[in-house]
């Protein structure tokens, strides 16, 4: 039997908007752990859907040798499906149940197919993702988003297929669930293709394949190795581009010099003819030689310019445009000794439930950067609501040393979706002129007519960037910035842009995030783990 592999050959795919995602794209996926990276919209999820046959191929071929288990980013299951049905084992379990009750029907034995350990194997697969306690007859309508993602991951690993295709598998997972997935991937011995912005996950890969506007390229090694290689390549391309520019300028200078010398000779010849220093026959001969020389020069100049311009065009075509942002935010500076927030033995519980926050104390001074980390439902968002005065503690006190607090939640709904970026900026900053607004938004990579885009039409990364621009470029920006899962559903480049912005922020920061690389890159000094209780 052939070795399991997935081969795409000269595939072409165009969206209904006529945007071409893939043009003659050829890739080979062998049984390795492969991370698929690239900007949102470049076609990563589409490629997985083409491989699985979820969407039809327009041209080219995709050849799959072996079996595939696929976990989409937004799964669509009937809500009345049971956990057993989602795991693909409902019929076998029912057959086993009938046999255990005394059935001798050959159909039941055929359905079970000698998988007498099906129940134990199911429980083992579910236990890997901490789901062993959930009854198999429970419907998926009763599961949280994180639980459903873990069920689908358990199902994929349980299938033991030749390839796992996982599309953003950590999007709805808390820290402990992510760690379970990391461990499962470390022990996986078959093929794996993962679309993800989780750099911790991508560092478990054997290979990174980058999709970009120029096509695709694979790099042997994990994500950190890929970044190192990209830096080397980008530096080499930058030198190539600079050399091409120098060659073009040098050729232009050389051509200009040649033209000036030729013009001087022609002027001198005309002066000699006018003064009668040479006879008419000699003058005509010199004129003919001059014209032939000029013709040769023109051909040579055209060739020199064409070669230099070709070099420059080639260098530019090899470089993908990358957006970088560097802003100065001196107005956000908070003195080191300033007490920004103090929680003194704060407790809070929801009706008829145990205390989710119990006798918890915390102080934040100056520009401290704090992360709140814990499982879903462990009280992180509740603690933020207490700090924002949206909830009142049942006991204890909260001191706020500043009223300049800004909160950005996962939905980035601080701005009005039905108006432009520019109008949103001016509403939040009424003392700003339109010219100032254009300048500030340009610093956040919204240039020229980009500022006129409606907020609701922006990508996730653009929404956060627009919100940060409106908040941080205020004349009185926040001294405390609170972020709730700001990197969810963003591509890596968008996350890196947000990181660069937050590195420039000089105030206090509280961040809820499961993204360990993000927390490290924005300079988190202290991590406080839930549950939040007396410490």
Short mmCIF file of C-alpha atoms in Angstrom, two decimals:
data_model
loop_
_atom_site.label_atom_id
_atom_site.label_comp_id
_atom_site.label_asym_id
_atom_site.label_seq_id
_atom_site.Cartn_x
_atom_site.Cartn_y
_atom_site.Cartn_z
CA UNK A 1 0.00 0.00 0.00
CA UNK A 2 1.23 3.53 -0.83
CA UNK A 3 2.53 5.73 1.96
CA UNK A 4 -0.24 8.03 3.27
CA UNK A 5 0.09 11.46 1.69
CA UNK A 6 -1.89 14.44 0.46
CA UNK A 7 -0.81 15.94 -2.87
CA UNK A 8 -2.23 19.11 -4.39
CA UNK A 9 -1.23 19.78 -8.00
CA UNK A 10 -1.76 23.06 -9.86
CA UNK A 11 -4.95 23.84 -7.94
CA UNK A 12 -6.84 27.02 -8.73
CA UNK A 13 -9.52 28.49 -6.52
CA UNK A 14 -11.35 31.78 -6.90
CA UNK A 15 -13.87 33.27 -4.47
CA UNK A 16 -17.28 34.56 -5.64
CA UNK A 17 -15.81 38.05 -5.13
CA UNK A 18 -13.35 37.09 -7.93
CA UNK A 19 -10.40 37.19 -5.55
CA UNK A 20 -7.99 34.42 -6.52
CA UNK A 21 -6.83 32.45 -3.46
CA UNK A 22 -4.76 29.78 -5.22
CA UNK A 23 -3.21 29.94 -8.66
CA UNK A 24 -1.41 26.77 -9.79
CA UNK A 25 -0.68 25.83 -6.17
CA UNK A 26 1.17 22.52 -5.68
CA UNK A 27 1.97 21.12 -2.23
CA UNK A 28 2.90 17.74 -0.77
CA UNK A 29 1.85 16.82 2.79
CA UNK A 30 3.50 13.68 4.16
CA UNK A 31 2.90 12.07 7.56
CA UNK A 32 4.50 14.83 9.58
CA UNK A 33 3.23 17.47 11.98
CA UNK A 34 2.66 20.49 9.74
CA UNK A 35 1.58 23.97 10.78
CA UNK A 36 -0.22 26.01 8.10
CA UNK A 37 0.28 29.75 8.66
CA UNK A 38 -0.54 32.99 6.85
CA UNK A 39 -2.73 36.05 7.10
CA UNK A 40 -6.47 35.76 7.61
CA UNK A 41 -8.08 35.58 4.18
CA UNK A 42 -5.10 33.97 2.44
CA UNK A 43 -6.93 30.63 2.14
CA UNK A 44 -5.74 28.37 4.98
CA UNK A 45 -9.21 27.13 5.97
CA UNK A 46 -10.25 26.96 2.32
CA UNK A 47 -7.31 24.65 1.58
CA UNK A 48 -8.43 22.26 4.35
CA UNK A 49 -11.99 22.30 2.98
CA UNK A 50 -10.70 21.53 -0.52
CA UNK A 51 -8.62 18.62 0.80
CA UNK A 52 -11.61 17.15 2.66
CA UNK A 53 -13.96 17.74 -0.26
CA UNK A 54 -16.20 20.06 1.75
CA UNK A 55 -15.98 22.52 -1.15
CA UNK A 56 -15.39 21.49 -4.79
CA UNK A 57 -12.10 22.13 -6.56
CA UNK A 58 -12.31 24.48 -9.56
CA UNK A 59 -9.23 23.17 -11.36
CA UNK A 60 -6.14 21.10 -10.65
CA UNK A 61 -6.07 17.87 -8.65
CA UNK A 62 -5.93 16.81 -5.00
CA UNK A 63 -4.89 13.23 -4.36
CA UNK A 64 -5.32 11.77 -0.87
CA UNK A 65 -3.77 8.43 0.06
CA UNK A 66 -5.06 7.32 3.46
CA UNK A 67 -7.87 8.40 5.79
CA UNK A 68 -8.59 11.88 7.17
CA UNK A 69 -10.19 13.14 10.40
CA UNK A 70 -11.17 16.83 10.21
CA UNK A 71 -12.09 19.32 12.94
CA UNK A 72 -13.45 22.53 11.32
CA UNK A 73 -13.23 25.93 12.93
CA UNK A 74 -17.02 26.31 13.10
CA UNK A 75 -18.53 22.81 13.34
CA UNK A 76 -22.16 22.32 12.35
CA UNK A 77 -23.89 19.39 14.05
CA UNK A 78 -27.60 18.80 14.73
CA UNK A 79 -28.06 20.07 18.29
CA UNK A 80 -29.95 16.93 19.30
CA UNK A 81 -26.97 14.69 18.44
CA UNK A 82 -25.68 12.80 21.44
CA UNK A 83 -22.04 12.70 22.49
CA UNK A 84 -21.93 9.06 21.34
CA UNK A 85 -23.28 10.07 17.90
CA UNK A 86 -20.72 12.84 17.51
CA UNK A 87 -18.00 10.36 18.40
CA UNK A 88 -19.35 8.12 15.62
CA UNK A 89 -20.05 5.22 17.99
CA UNK A 90 -23.76 5.42 18.79
CA UNK A 91 -24.76 2.39 16.70
CA UNK A 92 -21.93 0.23 18.07
CA UNK A 93 -22.78 1.18 21.65
CA UNK A 94 -26.47 0.39 21.08
CA UNK A 95 -25.52 -2.96 19.52
CA UNK A 96 -23.24 -3.74 22.48
CA UNK A 97 -26.05 -2.83 24.86
CA UNK A 98 -28.49 -5.20 23.10
CA UNK A 99 -25.92 -8.03 23.05
CA UNK A 100 -25.23 -7.49 26.78
CA UNK A 101 -29.00 -7.74 27.35
CA UNK A 102 -29.06 -11.14 25.59
CA UNK A 103 -29.53 -10.35 21.89
CA UNK A 104 -28.32 -13.05 19.47
CA UNK A 105 -29.20 -11.07 16.35
CA UNK A 106 -26.40 -11.38 13.75
CA UNK A 107 -27.00 -7.75 12.75
CA UNK A 108 -25.90 -6.54 16.21
CA UNK A 109 -22.71 -8.62 16.03
CA UNK A 110 -22.03 -7.29 12.53
CA UNK A 111 -22.48 -3.68 13.70
CA UNK A 112 -20.22 -4.19 16.70
CA UNK A 113 -17.57 -5.85 14.46
CA UNK A 114 -15.75 -7.44 17.43
CA UNK A 115 -15.08 -4.04 19.04
CA UNK A 116 -15.95 -5.32 22.50
CA UNK A 117 -13.75 -2.65 24.10
CA UNK A 118 -15.52 0.22 22.31
CA UNK A 119 -16.82 1.75 25.56
CA UNK A 120 -13.40 1.65 27.25
CA UNK A 121 -11.69 3.14 24.20
CA UNK A 122 -14.28 5.90 23.99
CA UNK A 123 -13.81 6.79 27.65
CA UNK A 124 -10.02 6.79 27.22
CA UNK A 125 -10.28 9.16 24.24
CA UNK A 126 -12.64 11.46 26.12
CA UNK A 127 -10.50 11.34 29.27
CA UNK A 128 -7.54 12.72 27.29
CA UNK A 129 -9.54 15.96 26.98
CA UNK A 130 -11.11 15.80 30.48
CA UNK A 131 -14.52 14.77 29.14
CA UNK A 132 -14.81 11.32 30.68
CA UNK A 133 -17.40 12.52 33.20
CA UNK A 134 -19.94 13.55 30.52
CA UNK A 135 -22.68 10.95 29.86
CA UNK A 136 -22.53 9.56 26.33
CA UNK A 137 -26.27 10.17 25.86
CA UNK A 138 -25.94 13.90 26.58
CA UNK A 139 -26.84 16.14 23.60
CA UNK A 140 -24.30 18.58 22.22
CA UNK A 141 -26.81 21.42 22.69
CA UNK A 142 -25.93 21.27 26.39
CA UNK A 143 -22.18 21.63 25.81
CA UNK A 144 -20.21 24.87 25.96
CA UNK A 145 -18.17 26.00 22.96
CA UNK A 146 -15.00 24.79 24.65
CA UNK A 147 -16.54 21.41 25.51
CA UNK A 148 -17.75 20.89 21.94
CA UNK A 149 -14.29 21.69 20.57
CA UNK A 150 -12.77 19.16 22.99
CA UNK A 151 -15.35 16.53 21.96
CA UNK A 152 -14.47 17.02 18.30
CA UNK A 153 -10.76 16.80 19.10
CA UNK A 154 -11.36 13.60 21.07
CA UNK A 155 -13.36 12.25 18.12
CA UNK A 156 -10.53 13.08 15.69
CA UNK A 157 -7.85 11.40 17.81
CA UNK A 158 -10.16 8.44 18.52
CA UNK A 159 -10.58 7.82 14.77
CA UNK A 160 -6.82 7.11 14.52
CA UNK A 161 -6.83 8.29 10.90
CA UNK A 162 -3.72 8.68 8.75
CA UNK A 163 -4.10 12.48 8.86
CA UNK A 164 -5.66 14.89 11.35
CA UNK A 165 -6.73 18.25 9.91
CA UNK A 166 -7.39 20.78 12.69
CA UNK A 167 -8.60 24.32 11.94
CA UNK A 168 -7.84 26.74 14.80
CA UNK A 169 -8.33 24.03 17.46
CA UNK A 170 -7.38 26.25 20.43
CA UNK A 171 -9.84 29.09 19.71
CA UNK A 172 -12.35 28.05 22.41
CA UNK A 173 -9.96 26.25 24.75
CA UNK A 174 -8.83 27.49 28.15
CA UNK A 175 -5.30 26.95 29.40
CA UNK A 176 -5.79 23.47 30.88
CA UNK A 177 -7.60 22.26 27.73
CA UNK A 178 -4.80 23.66 25.57
CA UNK A 179 -2.25 21.74 27.62
CA UNK A 180 -4.28 18.55 27.07
CA UNK A 181 -4.19 19.18 23.31
CA UNK A 182 -0.44 19.88 23.38
CA UNK A 183 0.18 16.57 25.13
CA UNK A 184 -2.04 14.66 22.67
CA UNK A 185 -0.16 16.20 19.73
CA UNK A 186 3.24 15.40 21.22
CA UNK A 187 2.35 11.69 21.27
CA UNK A 188 0.62 11.64 17.85
CA UNK A 189 2.66 9.55 15.40
CA UNK A 190 0.75 10.05 12.13
CA UNK A 191 0.07 12.97 9.80
CA UNK A 192 -1.17 16.30 11.15
CA UNK A 193 -2.04 19.58 9.43
CA UNK A 194 -2.96 22.42 11.77
CA UNK A 195 -4.18 25.92 10.95
CA UNK A 196 -3.46 27.96 14.07
CA UNK A 197 -2.36 31.30 15.49
CA UNK A 198 -1.25 29.56 18.71
CA UNK A 199 2.54 29.86 18.58
CA UNK A 200 3.01 27.43 21.49
CA UNK A 201 1.12 24.84 19.45
CA UNK A 202 3.03 25.69 16.26
CA UNK A 203 6.31 25.09 18.07
CA UNK A 204 5.28 21.42 18.39
CA UNK A 205 5.31 21.04 14.59
CA UNK A 206 7.95 19.36 12.42
CA UNK A 207 7.31 21.70 9.52
CA UNK A 208 5.70 25.08 8.83
CA UNK A 209 4.03 25.83 5.49
CA UNK A 210 3.36 29.49 4.84
CA UNK A 211 0.58 30.58 2.50
CA UNK A 212 0.92 34.13 1.22
CA UNK A 213 -0.01 36.31 -1.73
CA UNK A 214 2.96 34.92 -3.67
CA UNK A 215 2.03 31.24 -3.21
CA UNK A 216 3.34 28.82 -0.60
CA UNK A 217 6.64 27.74 0.88
CA UNK A 218 7.52 25.05 3.43
CA UNK A 219 10.17 25.27 6.16
CA UNK A 220 11.53 22.22 7.98
CA UNK A 221 11.34 22.87 11.71
CA UNK A 222 8.96 24.43 14.22
CA UNK A 223 7.56 27.97 14.32
CA UNK A 224 10.61 29.55 15.99
CA UNK A 225 12.84 28.01 13.30
CA UNK A 226 10.48 29.32 10.62
CA UNK A 227 10.78 32.84 12.07
CA UNK A 228 14.58 32.62 12.04
CA UNK A 229 14.58 31.49 8.40
CA UNK A 230 12.08 34.18 7.42
CA UNK A 231 14.27 36.84 9.01
CA UNK A 232 17.30 35.61 7.05
CA UNK A 233 15.26 35.54 3.84
CA UNK A 234 13.72 38.97 4.45
CA UNK A 235 17.14 40.49 5.12
CA UNK A 236 18.53 38.91 1.94
CA UNK A 237 15.56 40.17 -0.09
CA UNK A 238 15.95 43.64 1.43
CA UNK A 239 19.62 43.67 0.36
CA UNK A 240 18.63 42.43 -3.09
CA UNK A 241 16.04 45.19 -3.37
CA UNK A 242 18.55 47.81 -2.23
CA UNK A 243 21.17 46.51 -4.69
CA UNK A 244 18.59 46.64 -7.50
CA UNK A 245 17.75 50.25 -6.63
CA UNK A 246 21.45 51.15 -6.57
CA UNK A 247 21.99 49.46 -9.95
CA UNK A 248 19.09 51.39 -11.48
CA UNK A 249 20.37 54.71 -10.07
CA UNK A 250 23.93 53.89 -11.16
CA UNK A 251 22.78 53.08 -14.70
CA UNK A 252 20.73 56.27 -14.86
CA UNK A 253 23.77 58.28 -13.71
CA UNK A 254 26.01 56.50 -16.25
CA UNK A 255 23.51 57.14 -19.06
CA UNK A 256 23.21 60.80 -18.11
CA UNK A 257 27.01 61.15 -18.10
CA UNK A 258 27.30 59.47 -21.53
CA UNK A 259 24.62 61.75 -22.93
CA UNK A 260 26.35 64.84 -21.59
CA UNK A 261 29.71 63.78 -23.10
CA UNK A 262 28.09 63.02 -26.45
CA UNK A 263 26.29 66.36 -26.39
CA UNK A 264 29.59 68.13 -25.67
CA UNK A 265 31.23 66.39 -28.70
CA UNK A 266 28.29 67.32 -30.89
CA UNK A 267 28.48 70.95 -29.74
CA UNK A 268 32.21 70.99 -30.43
CA UNK A 269 31.65 69.52 -33.93
CA UNK A 270 28.97 72.09 -34.71
CA UNK A 271 31.34 74.86 -33.61
CA UNK A 272 34.11 73.54 -35.89
CA UNK A 273 31.74 73.35 -38.86
CA UNK A 274 30.46 76.85 -38.20
CA UNK A 275 34.00 78.28 -37.96
CA UNK A 276 35.04 76.48 -41.19
CA UNK A 277 37.87 74.62 -39.46
CA UNK A 278 36.88 71.43 -41.30
CA UNK A 279 35.58 71.01 -44.85
CA UNK A 280 32.03 70.02 -45.70
CA UNK A 281 32.91 66.39 -46.56
CA UNK A 282 34.75 65.93 -43.25
CA UNK A 283 31.93 67.57 -41.37
CA UNK A 284 29.32 65.26 -42.95
CA UNK A 285 31.50 62.25 -42.18
CA UNK A 286 31.83 63.29 -38.52
CA UNK A 287 28.09 63.97 -38.36
CA UNK A 288 27.33 60.49 -39.73
CA UNK A 289 29.67 58.85 -37.19
CA UNK A 290 28.07 60.93 -34.41
CA UNK A 291 24.57 59.84 -35.39
CA UNK A 292 25.63 56.17 -35.55
CA UNK A 293 27.32 56.53 -32.16
CA UNK A 294 24.17 58.15 -30.75
CA UNK A 295 22.03 55.30 -32.10
CA UNK A 296 24.31 52.70 -30.49
CA UNK A 297 24.25 54.66 -27.23
CA UNK A 298 20.45 54.74 -27.23
CA UNK A 299 20.28 50.95 -27.72
CA UNK A 300 22.85 50.42 -24.95
CA UNK A 301 21.02 52.81 -22.61
CA UNK A 302 17.68 51.12 -23.23
CA UNK A 303 19.25 47.72 -22.49
CA UNK A 304 20.91 49.00 -19.29
CA UNK A 305 17.67 50.55 -18.04
CA UNK A 306 15.63 47.47 -18.97
CA UNK A 307 18.04 45.14 -17.13
CA UNK A 308 18.11 47.35 -14.03
CA UNK A 309 14.32 47.76 -13.97
CA UNK A 310 13.87 43.99 -14.44
CA UNK A 311 16.17 43.38 -11.46
CA UNK A 312 14.17 45.86 -9.36
CA UNK A 313 10.82 44.36 -10.40
CA UNK A 314 12.07 40.84 -9.63
CA UNK A 315 13.29 41.92 -6.17
CA UNK A 316 9.94 43.59 -5.39
CA UNK A 317 7.93 40.57 -6.55
CA UNK A 318 9.81 38.30 -4.16
CA UNK A 319 8.91 40.46 -1.16
CA UNK A 320 5.50 40.25 0.46
CA UNK A 321 4.41 43.57 1.91
CA UNK A 322 4.41 43.35 5.70
CA UNK A 323 2.68 45.92 7.86
CA UNK A 324 4.68 47.16 10.82
CA UNK A 325 3.55 49.58 13.46
CA UNK A 326 5.54 51.62 15.93
CA UNK A 327 3.77 54.34 17.88
CA UNK A 328 4.82 56.61 20.72
CA UNK A 329 2.42 56.84 23.66
CA UNK A 330 4.05 59.15 26.22
CA UNK A 331 0.66 60.35 27.49
CA UNK A 332 -0.08 56.86 28.84
CA UNK A 333 2.83 56.95 31.31
CA UNK A 334 1.91 56.19 34.94
CA UNK A 335 4.39 56.94 37.79
CA UNK A 336 5.95 53.84 39.36
CA UNK A 337 4.61 54.50 42.85
CA UNK A 338 1.02 55.30 41.89
CA UNK A 339 -1.55 52.86 43.31
CA UNK A 340 -3.81 52.17 40.33
CA UNK A 341 -6.05 49.40 41.73
CA UNK A 342 -6.39 47.76 45.15
CA UNK A 343 -8.69 44.87 46.03
CA UNK A 344 -8.91 44.28 49.77
CA UNK A 345 -10.32 40.86 50.81
CA UNK A 346 -12.99 40.99 48.08
CA UNK A 347 -15.60 38.23 47.87
CA UNK A 348 -18.34 37.68 45.32
CA UNK A 349 -20.80 34.91 44.48
CA UNK A 350 -23.70 34.55 42.07
CA UNK A 351 -27.12 33.61 43.51
CA UNK A 352 -27.31 30.06 44.87
CA UNK A 353 -23.69 29.32 43.92
CA UNK A 354 -20.47 29.07 45.98
CA UNK A 355 -18.20 32.12 46.08
CA UNK A 356 -16.36 32.44 42.78
CA UNK A 357 -14.05 35.05 44.35
CA UNK A 358 -13.23 34.56 48.01
CA UNK A 359 -11.34 36.98 50.28
CA UNK A 360 -9.13 38.02 47.36
CA UNK A 361 -6.59 40.84 47.66
CA UNK A 362 -4.47 42.45 44.96
CA UNK A 363 -2.57 45.70 44.40
CA UNK A 364 -1.40 47.17 41.09
CA UNK A 365 1.18 49.95 41.20
CA UNK A 366 2.36 52.16 38.34
CA UNK A 367 2.79 50.61 34.88
CA UNK A 368 2.55 46.99 36.08
CA UNK A 369 1.40 44.42 33.52
CA UNK A 370 -0.71 41.65 35.09
CA UNK A 371 -2.25 38.56 33.49
CA UNK A 372 -5.30 36.69 34.80
CA UNK A 373 -5.09 33.03 33.83
CA UNK A 374 -7.46 30.15 34.55
CA UNK A 375 -10.02 27.76 33.16
CA UNK A 376 -13.25 29.02 31.62
CA UNK A 377 -15.75 29.85 34.36
CA UNK A 378 -13.08 30.32 37.04
CA UNK A 379 -13.93 33.97 37.71
CA UNK A 380 -11.62 35.99 35.43
CA UNK A 381 -14.38 38.02 33.75
CA UNK A 382 -16.18 38.39 37.09
CA UNK A 383 -13.05 39.91 38.64
CA UNK A 384 -12.82 42.38 35.73
CA UNK A 385 -16.48 43.37 36.18
CA UNK A 386 -15.79 44.07 39.86
CA UNK A 387 -12.81 46.28 38.96
CA UNK A 388 -14.97 48.12 36.40
CA UNK A 389 -17.73 48.60 39.03
CA UNK A 390 -20.17 46.60 36.90
CA UNK A 391 -20.57 44.22 39.86
CA UNK A 392 -20.53 45.08 43.56
CA UNK A 393 -18.52 42.87 45.95
CA UNK A 394 -20.48 41.20 48.74
CA UNK A 395 -17.61 41.91 51.09
CA UNK A 396 -14.28 43.68 50.95
CA UNK A 397 -13.31 46.94 49.27
CA UNK A 398 -12.04 48.05 45.87
CA UNK A 399 -9.95 51.20 45.51
CA UNK A 400 -9.50 52.77 42.08
CA UNK A 401 -6.59 55.20 41.89
CA UNK A 402 -7.68 56.45 38.46
CA UNK A 403 -10.90 56.96 36.55
CA UNK A 404 -9.02 56.64 33.26
CA UNK A 405 -9.78 52.95 32.66
CA UNK A 406 -10.49 51.41 29.26
CA UNK A 407 -11.85 47.90 28.73
CA UNK A 408 -11.63 45.99 25.45
CA UNK A 409 -13.61 42.76 25.43
CA UNK A 410 -13.42 39.85 22.99
CA UNK A 411 -16.01 41.45 20.69
CA UNK A 412 -14.31 44.87 20.48
CA UNK A 413 -17.75 46.50 20.80
CA UNK A 414 -16.55 49.86 22.14
CA UNK A 415 -17.02 51.36 18.65
CA UNK A 416 -20.23 51.82 16.66
CA UNK A 417 -20.39 49.14 13.93
CA UNK A 418 -22.49 51.21 11.52
CA UNK A 419 -20.18 54.21 11.12
CA UNK A 420 -16.65 54.68 9.80
CA UNK A 421 -13.36 54.30 11.66
CA UNK A 422 -12.86 58.06 11.31
CA UNK A 423 -16.28 58.96 12.72
CA UNK A 424 -15.79 56.52 15.61
CA UNK A 425 -12.46 58.14 16.41
CA UNK A 426 -13.97 61.65 16.40
CA UNK A 427 -16.91 60.58 18.60
CA UNK A 428 -14.56 59.10 21.23
CA UNK A 429 -12.19 62.06 20.86
CA UNK A 430 -14.43 65.13 20.30
CA UNK A 431 -11.55 67.53 20.93
CA UNK A 432 -9.57 66.09 17.99
CA UNK A 433 -9.57 67.77 14.56
CA UNK A 434 -10.17 65.70 11.44
CA UNK A 435 -6.54 66.24 10.36
CA UNK A 436 -5.29 64.97 13.72
CA UNK A 437 -7.61 61.98 13.45
CA UNK A 438 -6.19 61.13 10.01
CA UNK A 439 -2.63 61.38 11.40
CA UNK A 440 -3.35 59.24 14.46
CA UNK A 441 -5.18 56.57 12.44
CA UNK A 442 -2.36 56.50 9.87
CA UNK A 443 0.04 55.66 12.71
CA UNK A 444 -2.17 52.63 13.36
CA UNK A 445 -1.98 51.62 9.66
CA UNK A 446 -5.33 53.11 8.61
CA UNK A 447 -4.20 55.33 5.74
CA UNK A 448 -6.07 57.58 3.32
CA UNK A 449 -9.49 56.13 2.41
CA UNK A 450 -9.05 53.20 4.85
CA UNK A 451 -10.38 55.49 7.59
CA UNK A 452 -13.73 55.66 5.77
CA UNK A 453 -14.38 51.92 6.09
CA UNK A 454 -17.37 50.97 8.22
CA UNK A 455 -16.29 49.39 11.50
CA UNK A 456 -18.56 46.36 10.96
CA UNK A 457 -16.73 45.52 7.72
CA UNK A 458 -13.30 45.26 9.36
CA UNK A 459 -11.45 42.05 10.13
CA UNK A 460 -10.93 41.04 13.77
CA UNK A 461 -7.39 42.41 13.81
CA UNK A 462 -8.49 45.69 12.22
CA UNK A 463 -11.28 46.10 14.78
CA UNK A 464 -8.90 45.79 17.72
CA UNK A 465 -6.40 48.09 16.02
CA UNK A 466 -9.09 50.72 15.36
CA UNK A 467 -10.30 50.50 18.96
CA UNK A 468 -6.77 50.83 20.35
CA UNK A 469 -6.17 53.83 18.07
CA UNK A 470 -9.32 55.58 19.32
CA UNK A 471 -8.51 54.82 22.96
CA UNK A 472 -4.73 55.28 23.11
CA UNK A 473 -4.45 58.38 20.90
CA UNK A 474 -6.84 60.32 23.13
CA UNK A 475 -5.55 63.49 24.83
CA UNK A 476 -6.28 61.67 28.09
CA UNK A 477 -5.57 58.00 27.32
CA UNK A 478 -6.23 55.28 29.89
CA UNK A 479 -3.87 54.75 32.80
CA UNK A 480 -5.31 51.24 33.16
CA UNK A 481 -5.99 49.15 30.06
CA UNK A 482 -7.99 45.91 30.50
CA UNK A 483 -7.99 43.36 27.67
CA UNK A 484 -10.18 40.25 27.58
CA UNK A 485 -8.87 37.57 25.15
CA UNK A 486 -7.68 40.16 22.57
CA UNK A 487 -6.00 37.58 20.30
CA UNK A 488 -8.97 35.25 19.75
CA UNK A 489 -9.58 34.57 16.03
CA UNK A 490 -6.65 36.76 14.89
CA UNK A 491 -3.95 35.66 12.48
CA UNK A 492 -0.36 35.78 13.70
CA UNK A 493 0.55 38.96 11.86
CA UNK A 494 -2.42 40.78 13.43
CA UNK A 495 -1.37 39.49 16.85
CA UNK A 496 2.17 40.76 16.28
CA UNK A 497 0.82 44.20 15.33
CA UNK A 498 -1.25 44.31 18.54
CA UNK A 499 1.85 43.22 20.49
CA UNK A 500 3.87 46.09 19.00
CA UNK A 501 1.18 48.58 20.02
CA UNK A 502 0.93 47.25 23.58
CA UNK A 503 4.71 47.29 24.01
CA UNK A 504 4.49 51.08 23.61
CA UNK A 505 1.77 51.45 26.26
CA UNK A 506 3.26 52.93 29.46
CA UNK A 507 0.31 52.52 31.81
CA UNK A 508 -1.00 49.64 33.90
CA UNK A 509 -2.44 46.63 32.11
CA UNK A 510 -4.62 43.66 33.08
CA UNK A 511 -4.91 40.96 30.43
CA UNK A 512 -7.04 37.83 30.27
CA UNK A 513 -5.46 35.46 27.77
CA UNK A 514 -4.63 31.78 27.23
CA UNK A 515 -1.97 32.75 24.67
CA UNK A 516 1.32 32.25 26.49
CA UNK A 517 3.49 33.67 23.69
CA UNK A 518 1.34 36.82 23.58
CA UNK A 519 1.63 37.35 27.33
CA UNK A 520 5.38 37.00 27.16
CA UNK A 521 5.73 39.37 24.20
CA UNK A 522 3.74 42.23 25.78
CA UNK A 523 5.89 42.17 28.92
CA UNK A 524 3.58 40.58 31.49
CA UNK A 525 5.37 40.83 34.84
CA UNK A 526 3.03 38.77 36.99
CA UNK A 527 0.50 36.01 36.35
CA UNK A 528 -2.36 35.54 38.81
CA UNK A 529 -4.02 32.14 38.50
CA UNK A 530 -7.67 31.42 39.21
CA UNK A 531 -9.46 30.53 41.42
CA UNK A 532 -9.14 33.95 43.04
CA UNK A 533 -9.10 33.43 46.77
CA UNK A 534 -7.23 34.57 49.82
CA UNK A 535 -3.47 34.66 49.16
#
